[in-house]
């Protein structure tokens, strides 16, 4: 622990290490782009980016259309489900009514009653 | 020379660029908002996302629920005449598919080509619209709508009500519209040429719709069905004599309404075919009336609770009694049971003189004084909560009970009120008050809503609980015994053994337009309860029947309905008999 601290302290006070890695020679490229090449290159980059944008946009739109199609199918299936639920409810209600009639038939009828004058 | 030409071309090009620049400046900056707006109006569409209206269920037994009102998707088929390429073909195909669902003549469709939207069929079902779509006819479109369907037909029609074409509801549909209707949402989005929403742009907004609540009613379909059958039976039996027949059955231990029915009825799905608007009235809640002698129950309960009479106390019945300058007689001028009789006997035979005497006993000076009238008024309005909306969840009329502080709240008025005349109250008020008299003395606010459906499951509301103490438990027990004896004189022979059935009938004359009573139009009714005769039992159901007649009716028509329903409730609720 103490050795590490000593080393770090030395680095901080000595400027030699960073000077050792400094570039001392600069190489100039012998090839250079002219103005026409610059324009072509820039245009190509812009077109590429534009193409990517259009590509992504159309992909999003494709998904939107797909979603709309699926939503439409969901709507149709829900409509069918609702229609069936209504039919089921009507049939169940009719069956329940028929059941109640059979139960009622076993019950004692209300007879005519005797009343006091009032 | 060449240099001049170059300068000229240079100048010309510069001028063109300046013009272009100026034009761009004008278009891009000065007119920016206008063009953006114009562009958005074409490509950005705004839709209202319609909230699904909540459905309505009713109970079937203790825990089961069944649908009473459902939503069904329907479609409106429309034609844009200017887009139709082959009219004959379109007309023939649509006629074939729509059949009798066509609502316009084809001449009307084609007569005005500037009209871009002509509805040719409304409310068509899924199969029909699928056939129209499959036919793929240019210039023909469909718009989704929704309609309410009633799987149980006429059942509880007046309670449920309906939603008319303008979206205005009657019955429960109107009273609970805030809960049922939900809240519409908003979709603002870029669309393609077919108006399909696209995710492009940064102005898309979607606020989802909040669907309405699906309510579960306290009405039990089995009790409701039996109630409606009982009303139809009595209506048919006395054909021409009964104008309207109504009944309410309540659980007196929590205020939940088992059934509420009125006959004649209608099918809410075809409400527009009804010719007599009176059948829309939910009489138990929205039509106040004079319950007549049923109200003697309240007068006796008041006096017993105040400790001024007991059933065995006596008074002298002379067949009539004078109040101020008015002579009050027993019903039909009866001179029976004259002499010294008990108040129990007076109630058994529904003697008006006995009830007036009960009111006099409420006053220290033996008259229908302000003190007596104030006590009666306090009990009617505060203890039994009569003459005001009960908060059941239905459309309710308030009714009227004249205060003793009012100039019309005099002794004559209050003597009449003691046997149920000179006041206007609704059936639901009467039954809730009656329940509080016999159920042990506790007033429960009546309610029609039991809970909601959430994710397909019935979630009951927390019970409202006791609202207030109307009379003491002792008074309630006394009133049960008195009403049991009254019932024994009014159809009690048909009550099964092992049960305590108590009831009070009432026959009221109705008012002419000039304010005088007529016996040509009467309202008869009966309020009663049923319970096991086992010790410690309390009433498990209360029933109130009302028959509005064109000609004079006796109370036994209503008692006949009561008997049928009382017997049914004993079996349906599986009330164990006592020894």
Short mmCIF file of N, CA and C in Angstrom, two decimals, chain B residues 38-111:
data_model
loop_
_atom_site.label_atom_id
_atom_site.label_comp_id
_atom_site.label_asym_id
_atom_site.label_seq_id
_atom_site.Cartn_x
_atom_site.Cartn_y
_atom_site.Cartn_z
N UNK B 38 -52.61 23.99 -43.69
CA UNK B 38 -53.26 23.40 -44.86
C UNK B 38 -52.78 21.97 -45.08
N UNK B 39 -51.48 21.77 -44.89
CA UNK B 39 -50.93 20.42 -45.07
C UNK B 39 -51.49 19.47 -44.03
N UNK B 40 -51.53 19.94 -42.77
CA UNK B 40 -52.03 19.08 -41.69
C UNK B 40 -53.50 18.74 -41.86
N UNK B 41 -54.23 19.70 -42.44
CA UNK B 41 -55.66 19.42 -42.61
C UNK B 41 -55.87 18.25 -43.57
N UNK B 42 -54.90 18.04 -44.43
CA UNK B 42 -55.02 16.93 -45.38
C UNK B 42 -54.46 15.64 -44.79
N UNK B 43 -53.33 15.75 -44.13
CA UNK B 43 -52.67 14.51 -43.71
C UNK B 43 -52.89 14.17 -42.24
N UNK B 44 -53.24 15.15 -41.41
CA UNK B 44 -53.47 14.86 -39.99
C UNK B 44 -54.97 14.81 -39.73
N UNK B 45 -55.40 13.71 -39.20
CA UNK B 45 -56.83 13.53 -38.93
C UNK B 45 -57.05 13.42 -37.43
N UNK B 46 -58.20 13.84 -36.99
CA UNK B 46 -58.53 13.76 -35.57
C UNK B 46 -59.80 12.94 -35.41
N UNK B 47 -59.70 11.90 -34.61
CA UNK B 47 -60.84 11.01 -34.40
C UNK B 47 -61.24 11.00 -32.94
N UNK B 48 -62.52 10.85 -32.69
CA UNK B 48 -62.98 10.65 -31.32
C UNK B 48 -63.05 9.15 -31.07
N UNK B 49 -62.31 8.70 -30.07
CA UNK B 49 -62.35 7.28 -29.73
C UNK B 49 -63.54 7.06 -28.80
N UNK B 50 -64.52 6.35 -29.32
CA UNK B 50 -65.78 6.22 -28.57
C UNK B 50 -65.62 5.24 -27.42
N UNK B 51 -66.03 5.70 -26.24
CA UNK B 51 -66.01 4.82 -25.07
C UNK B 51 -67.13 3.80 -25.21
N UNK B 52 -66.85 2.58 -24.81
CA UNK B 52 -67.87 1.54 -24.86
C UNK B 52 -68.81 1.74 -23.68
N UNK B 53 -70.10 1.82 -23.97
CA UNK B 53 -71.07 2.02 -22.89
C UNK B 53 -71.12 0.77 -22.02
N UNK B 54 -71.15 1.00 -20.73
CA UNK B 54 -71.20 -0.11 -19.80
C UNK B 54 -72.46 -0.93 -19.97
N UNK B 55 -72.34 -2.23 -19.76
CA UNK B 55 -73.49 -3.11 -19.88
C UNK B 55 -74.18 -3.22 -18.50
N UNK B 56 -75.32 -3.87 -18.49
CA UNK B 56 -76.07 -4.01 -17.23
C UNK B 56 -76.40 -5.49 -17.02
N UNK B 57 -76.09 -5.95 -15.85
CA UNK B 57 -76.40 -7.33 -15.48
C UNK B 57 -77.39 -7.32 -14.32
N UNK B 58 -78.04 -8.44 -14.13
CA UNK B 58 -78.84 -8.59 -12.93
C UNK B 58 -78.47 -9.92 -12.27
N UNK B 59 -78.86 -10.07 -11.05
CA UNK B 59 -78.47 -11.27 -10.32
C UNK B 59 -79.40 -12.43 -10.67
N UNK B 60 -78.88 -13.62 -10.45
CA UNK B 60 -79.68 -14.83 -10.62
C UNK B 60 -79.28 -15.74 -9.47
N UNK B 61 -79.99 -15.61 -8.37
CA UNK B 61 -79.55 -16.31 -7.18
C UNK B 61 -78.55 -15.46 -6.42
N UNK B 62 -77.86 -16.10 -5.50
CA UNK B 62 -76.99 -15.35 -4.60
C UNK B 62 -75.76 -14.78 -5.29
N UNK B 63 -75.12 -15.61 -6.11
CA UNK B 63 -73.82 -15.17 -6.65
C UNK B 63 -73.76 -15.11 -8.17
N UNK B 64 -74.73 -15.71 -8.85
CA UNK B 64 -74.69 -15.71 -10.31
C UNK B 64 -75.21 -14.38 -10.85
N UNK B 65 -74.67 -13.98 -11.99
CA UNK B 65 -75.21 -12.79 -12.66
C UNK B 65 -75.52 -13.15 -14.11
N UNK B 66 -76.52 -12.47 -14.65
CA UNK B 66 -76.92 -12.72 -16.04
C UNK B 66 -77.08 -11.37 -16.74
N UNK B 67 -76.81 -11.34 -18.05
CA UNK B 67 -76.89 -10.04 -18.74
C UNK B 67 -78.33 -9.56 -18.92
N UNK B 68 -78.52 -8.28 -18.66
CA UNK B 68 -79.83 -7.66 -18.89
C UNK B 68 -79.76 -6.70 -20.07
N UNK B 69 -78.63 -6.02 -20.22
CA UNK B 69 -78.43 -5.12 -21.35
C UNK B 69 -77.01 -5.33 -21.87
N UNK B 70 -76.90 -5.64 -23.16
CA UNK B 70 -75.58 -5.84 -23.76
C UNK B 70 -75.41 -4.86 -24.92
N UNK B 71 -74.17 -4.72 -25.33
CA UNK B 71 -73.90 -3.92 -26.53
C UNK B 71 -73.71 -4.86 -27.70
N UNK B 72 -74.25 -4.47 -28.84
CA UNK B 72 -74.01 -5.24 -30.05
C UNK B 72 -73.50 -4.29 -31.12
N UNK B 73 -72.40 -4.67 -31.75
CA UNK B 73 -71.87 -3.83 -32.82
C UNK B 73 -72.81 -3.92 -34.02
N UNK B 74 -73.11 -2.79 -34.54
CA UNK B 74 -73.92 -2.76 -35.76
C UNK B 74 -73.25 -1.78 -36.72
N UNK B 75 -73.75 -1.75 -37.94
CA UNK B 75 -73.12 -0.88 -38.92
C UNK B 75 -74.18 -0.10 -39.69
N UNK B 76 -73.77 1.08 -40.10
CA UNK B 76 -74.58 1.88 -41.02
C UNK B 76 -73.92 1.76 -42.41
N UNK B 77 -74.71 1.38 -43.38
CA UNK B 77 -74.19 1.29 -44.75
C UNK B 77 -74.55 2.58 -45.48
N UNK B 78 -73.55 3.21 -46.08
CA UNK B 78 -73.83 4.46 -46.79
C UNK B 78 -73.26 4.42 -48.20
N UNK B 79 -73.79 5.33 -49.00
CA UNK B 79 -73.37 5.41 -50.40
C UNK B 79 -72.95 6.83 -50.69
N UNK B 80 -71.83 6.97 -51.39
CA UNK B 80 -71.44 8.26 -51.94
C UNK B 80 -71.73 8.20 -53.45
N UNK B 81 -72.87 8.74 -53.87
CA UNK B 81 -73.33 8.56 -55.26
C UNK B 81 -72.29 9.00 -56.29
N UNK B 82 -71.52 10.04 -55.97
CA UNK B 82 -70.57 10.55 -56.96
C UNK B 82 -69.42 9.58 -57.20
N UNK B 83 -69.20 8.66 -56.32
CA UNK B 83 -68.11 7.69 -56.47
C UNK B 83 -68.55 6.37 -57.10
N UNK B 84 -69.85 6.18 -57.14
CA UNK B 84 -70.35 4.91 -57.69
C UNK B 84 -70.18 4.90 -59.20
N UNK B 85 -69.48 3.88 -59.71
CA UNK B 85 -69.20 3.81 -61.15
C UNK B 85 -70.37 3.19 -61.89
N UNK B 86 -70.79 2.04 -61.38
CA UNK B 86 -71.89 1.35 -62.06
C UNK B 86 -73.10 1.31 -61.14
N UNK B 87 -74.00 2.26 -61.33
CA UNK B 87 -75.15 2.39 -60.43
C UNK B 87 -76.04 1.15 -60.42
N UNK B 88 -76.34 0.63 -61.64
CA UNK B 88 -77.25 -0.52 -61.72
C UNK B 88 -76.69 -1.71 -60.96
N UNK B 89 -75.38 -1.90 -61.13
CA UNK B 89 -74.75 -3.05 -60.48
C UNK B 89 -74.73 -2.86 -58.96
N UNK B 90 -74.36 -1.62 -58.54
CA UNK B 90 -74.30 -1.33 -57.11
C UNK B 90 -75.67 -1.48 -56.48
N UNK B 91 -76.67 -0.95 -57.18
CA UNK B 91 -78.04 -0.99 -56.67
C UNK B 91 -78.54 -2.43 -56.54
N UNK B 92 -78.27 -3.22 -57.57
CA UNK B 92 -78.74 -4.60 -57.57
C UNK B 92 -78.06 -5.40 -56.45
N UNK B 93 -76.75 -5.19 -56.33
CA UNK B 93 -76.00 -5.96 -55.34
C UNK B 93 -76.43 -5.61 -53.91
N UNK B 94 -76.55 -4.29 -53.66
CA UNK B 94 -76.94 -3.86 -52.30
C UNK B 94 -78.36 -4.28 -51.98
N UNK B 95 -79.23 -4.21 -52.96
CA UNK B 95 -80.62 -4.65 -52.72
C UNK B 95 -80.65 -6.13 -52.35
N UNK B 96 -79.81 -6.89 -53.05
CA UNK B 96 -79.75 -8.33 -52.77
C UNK B 96 -79.24 -8.59 -51.35
N UNK B 97 -78.21 -7.84 -50.96
CA UNK B 97 -77.60 -8.09 -49.64
C UNK B 97 -78.47 -7.53 -48.51
N UNK B 98 -78.95 -6.30 -48.69
CA UNK B 98 -79.63 -5.62 -47.58
C UNK B 98 -81.10 -6.03 -47.45
N UNK B 99 -81.72 -6.38 -48.58
CA UNK B 99 -83.12 -6.82 -48.51
C UNK B 99 -84.01 -5.77 -47.85
N UNK B 100 -84.77 -6.22 -46.85
CA UNK B 100 -85.71 -5.29 -46.21
C UNK B 100 -85.04 -4.34 -45.22
N UNK B 101 -83.72 -4.42 -45.14
CA UNK B 101 -83.01 -3.48 -44.26
C UNK B 101 -82.81 -2.13 -44.95
N UNK B 102 -83.09 -2.07 -46.24
CA UNK B 102 -82.96 -0.79 -46.98
C UNK B 102 -83.93 0.23 -46.38
N UNK B 103 -83.42 1.43 -46.15
CA UNK B 103 -84.29 2.44 -45.53
C UNK B 103 -84.58 3.60 -46.48
N UNK B 104 -84.04 3.56 -47.70
CA UNK B 104 -84.33 4.64 -48.66
C UNK B 104 -84.66 4.02 -50.01
N UNK B 105 -85.31 4.82 -50.84
CA UNK B 105 -85.55 4.34 -52.20
C UNK B 105 -84.32 4.71 -53.04
N UNK B 106 -84.04 3.89 -54.01
CA UNK B 106 -82.84 4.14 -54.81
C UNK B 106 -82.95 5.45 -55.60
N UNK B 107 -84.16 5.85 -55.93
CA UNK B 107 -84.33 7.13 -56.63
C UNK B 107 -83.82 8.28 -55.76
N UNK B 108 -84.08 8.17 -54.48
CA UNK B 108 -83.61 9.22 -53.56
C UNK B 108 -82.09 9.22 -53.45
N UNK B 109 -81.51 8.03 -53.57
CA UNK B 109 -80.04 7.93 -53.47
C UNK B 109 -79.38 8.65 -54.64
N UNK B 110 -79.91 8.46 -55.82
CA UNK B 110 -79.24 8.97 -57.03
C UNK B 110 -79.66 10.38 -57.42
N UNK B 111 -80.67 10.90 -56.77
CA UNK B 111 -81.23 12.17 -57.27
C UNK B 111 -80.29 13.36 -57.03
#
